[in-house]
Amino acid sequence: MTKLEKIYEGKAKILYTTKKPHLLIQYFKDDATAFDATKRGTILEKGIYNNKISAKLFELLKNAGVPIHFVRLLNDREMLVKKVEIIPVEVTVRNITAGGMSKMLGLAEGIKLEKPVLEYHYKNDSLHDPLINDDHIQALKLATEKEMKKIARLSLKINEVLKDFFAKVNVTLVDFKLEFGRFKGKIILADEISPDTCRFWDSSTGEKLDKDRFRRDLGNIEEAYKEMYKRIFSI
Ligand code: TMP
Ligand code: ASP
């Protein structure tokens, strides 16, 4: 499948049309940004790791019955995906306090939550992706009540599948962000699942193995992505 026209360039990925109108090529860049792209950098070979990691996790979720936009891996940096209409709501699933939740509620990082916490953020960089709820989403017509019920149910299921998978490679899934889209009237998972969009802590040492190493200038960033890649492909 060859790339035709670039139709979208985001901070970490580019989307190209193909000769099939319902399929796109999703290309993963090495560019890294944080804090609404006020911090910018490059994580060498991140695009390769994120492409392959996402492909493996999408396959895992597909086998668990989660509808996904991923079709197949094309090469090191590209995957074929279904062309969805992205719902501009970032869904965060949290198992342990960290990042935005710790900041918002004045909580230490690392507190295990009694039950997974779902958060919705309006996907809008100029507004700094504000926290919104189901009422905002319906009032702004970002998604219907029925669609959000489906999204919440799928997000919790994805959390269960991923938590179990990562436990097998001695990684604690702290939190992660998902994006969904509409395809032929149905809600399906889109975007990526990678160390850019998840917090991964080594279950024995607590070492951070994700993009927080870039956000917080912790060093050994490439090594963390490579380590996650190795562990994910070890089973
Ligand atoms: P947060 O604690 O900063 O809200 O992040 C929650 C999770 O979402 C974390 O695993 C990182 C991921 N995330 C993204 O994928 N994109 C973003 O723009 C932000 C802020 C977080
Ligand atoms: N993608 C976000 C940005 O650049 C940052 C993040 O992942 O923290 O704004």
mmCIF file with all atom_site columns, C-alpha atoms in Angstrom, residues 88-90 118-122 129-145 148:
data_model
loop_
_atom_site.group_PDB
_atom_site.id
_atom_site.type_symbol
_atom_site.label_atom_id
_atom_site.label_alt_id
_atom_site.label_comp_id
_atom_site.label_asym_id
_atom_site.label_entity_id
_atom_site.label_seq_id
_atom_site.pdbx_PDB_ins_code
_atom_site.Cartn_x
_atom_site.Cartn_y
_atom_site.Cartn_z
_atom_site.occupancy
_atom_site.B_iso_or_equiv
_atom_site.pdbx_formal_charge
_atom_site.auth_seq_id
_atom_site.auth_comp_id
_atom_site.auth_asym_id
_atom_site.auth_atom_id
_atom_site.pdbx_PDB_model_num
ATOM 1  C CA . PRO A 1 88  ? -12.362 15.070 19.980 1.00 0.00 ? 88  PRO A CA 1
ATOM 2  C CA . VAL A 1 89  ? -12.381 13.609 23.487 1.00 0.00 ? 89  VAL A CA 1
ATOM 3  C CA . GLU A 1 90  ? -9.232  12.171 25.056 1.00 0.00 ? 90  GLU A CA 1
ATOM 4  C CA . LEU A 1 118 ? -12.145 7.586  33.771 1.00 0.00 ? 118 LEU A CA 1
ATOM 5  C CA . GLU A 1 119 ? -11.450 11.159 32.767 1.00 0.00 ? 119 GLU A CA 1
ATOM 6  C CA . TYR A 1 120 ? -12.476 13.014 29.624 1.00 0.00 ? 120 TYR A CA 1
ATOM 7  C CA . HIS A 1 121 ? -10.497 15.890 28.159 1.00 0.00 ? 121 HIS A CA 1
ATOM 8  C CA . TYR A 1 122 ? -11.605 18.064 25.248 1.00 0.00 ? 122 TYR A CA 1
ATOM 9  C CA . ASP A 1 129 ? -7.220  19.991 26.677 1.00 0.00 ? 129 ASP A CA 1
ATOM 10 C CA . PRO A 1 130 ? -9.628  20.957 29.510 1.00 0.00 ? 130 PRO A CA 1
ATOM 11 C CA . LEU A 1 131 ? -11.287 18.351 31.711 1.00 0.00 ? 131 LEU A CA 1
ATOM 12 C CA . ILE A 1 132 ? -14.934 17.866 30.682 1.00 0.00 ? 132 ILE A CA 1
ATOM 13 C CA . ASN A 1 133 ? -17.790 15.549 31.668 1.00 0.00 ? 133 ASN A CA 1
ATOM 14 C CA . ASP A 1 134 ? -20.548 13.658 29.860 1.00 0.00 ? 134 ASP A CA 1
ATOM 15 C CA . ASP A 1 135 ? -22.853 16.700 29.996 1.00 0.00 ? 135 ASP A CA 1
ATOM 16 C CA . HIS A 1 136 ? -20.254 18.948 28.339 1.00 0.00 ? 136 HIS A CA 1
ATOM 17 C CA . ILE A 1 137 ? -19.677 16.288 25.691 1.00 0.00 ? 137 ILE A CA 1
ATOM 18 C CA . GLN A 1 138 ? -23.382 16.054 24.881 1.00 0.00 ? 138 GLN A CA 1
ATOM 19 C CA . ALA A 1 139 ? -24.008 19.800 25.113 1.00 0.00 ? 139 ALA A CA 1
ATOM 20 C CA . LEU A 1 140 ? -21.136 20.478 22.692 1.00 0.00 ? 140 LEU A CA 1
ATOM 21 C CA . LYS A 1 141 ? -22.310 17.575 20.509 1.00 0.00 ? 141 LYS A CA 1
ATOM 22 C CA . LEU A 1 142 ? -18.875 15.982 20.599 1.00 0.00 ? 142 LEU A CA 1
ATOM 23 C CA . ALA A 1 143 ? -20.490 12.551 21.004 1.00 0.00 ? 143 ALA A CA 1
ATOM 24 C CA . THR A 1 144 ? -23.910 11.143 21.900 1.00 0.00 ? 144 THR A CA 1
ATOM 25 C CA . GLU A 1 145 ? -24.869 9.624  25.243 1.00 0.00 ? 145 GLU A CA 1
ATOM 26 C CA . MET A 1 148 ? -20.084 7.732  25.441 1.00 0.00 ? 148 MET A CA 1
#
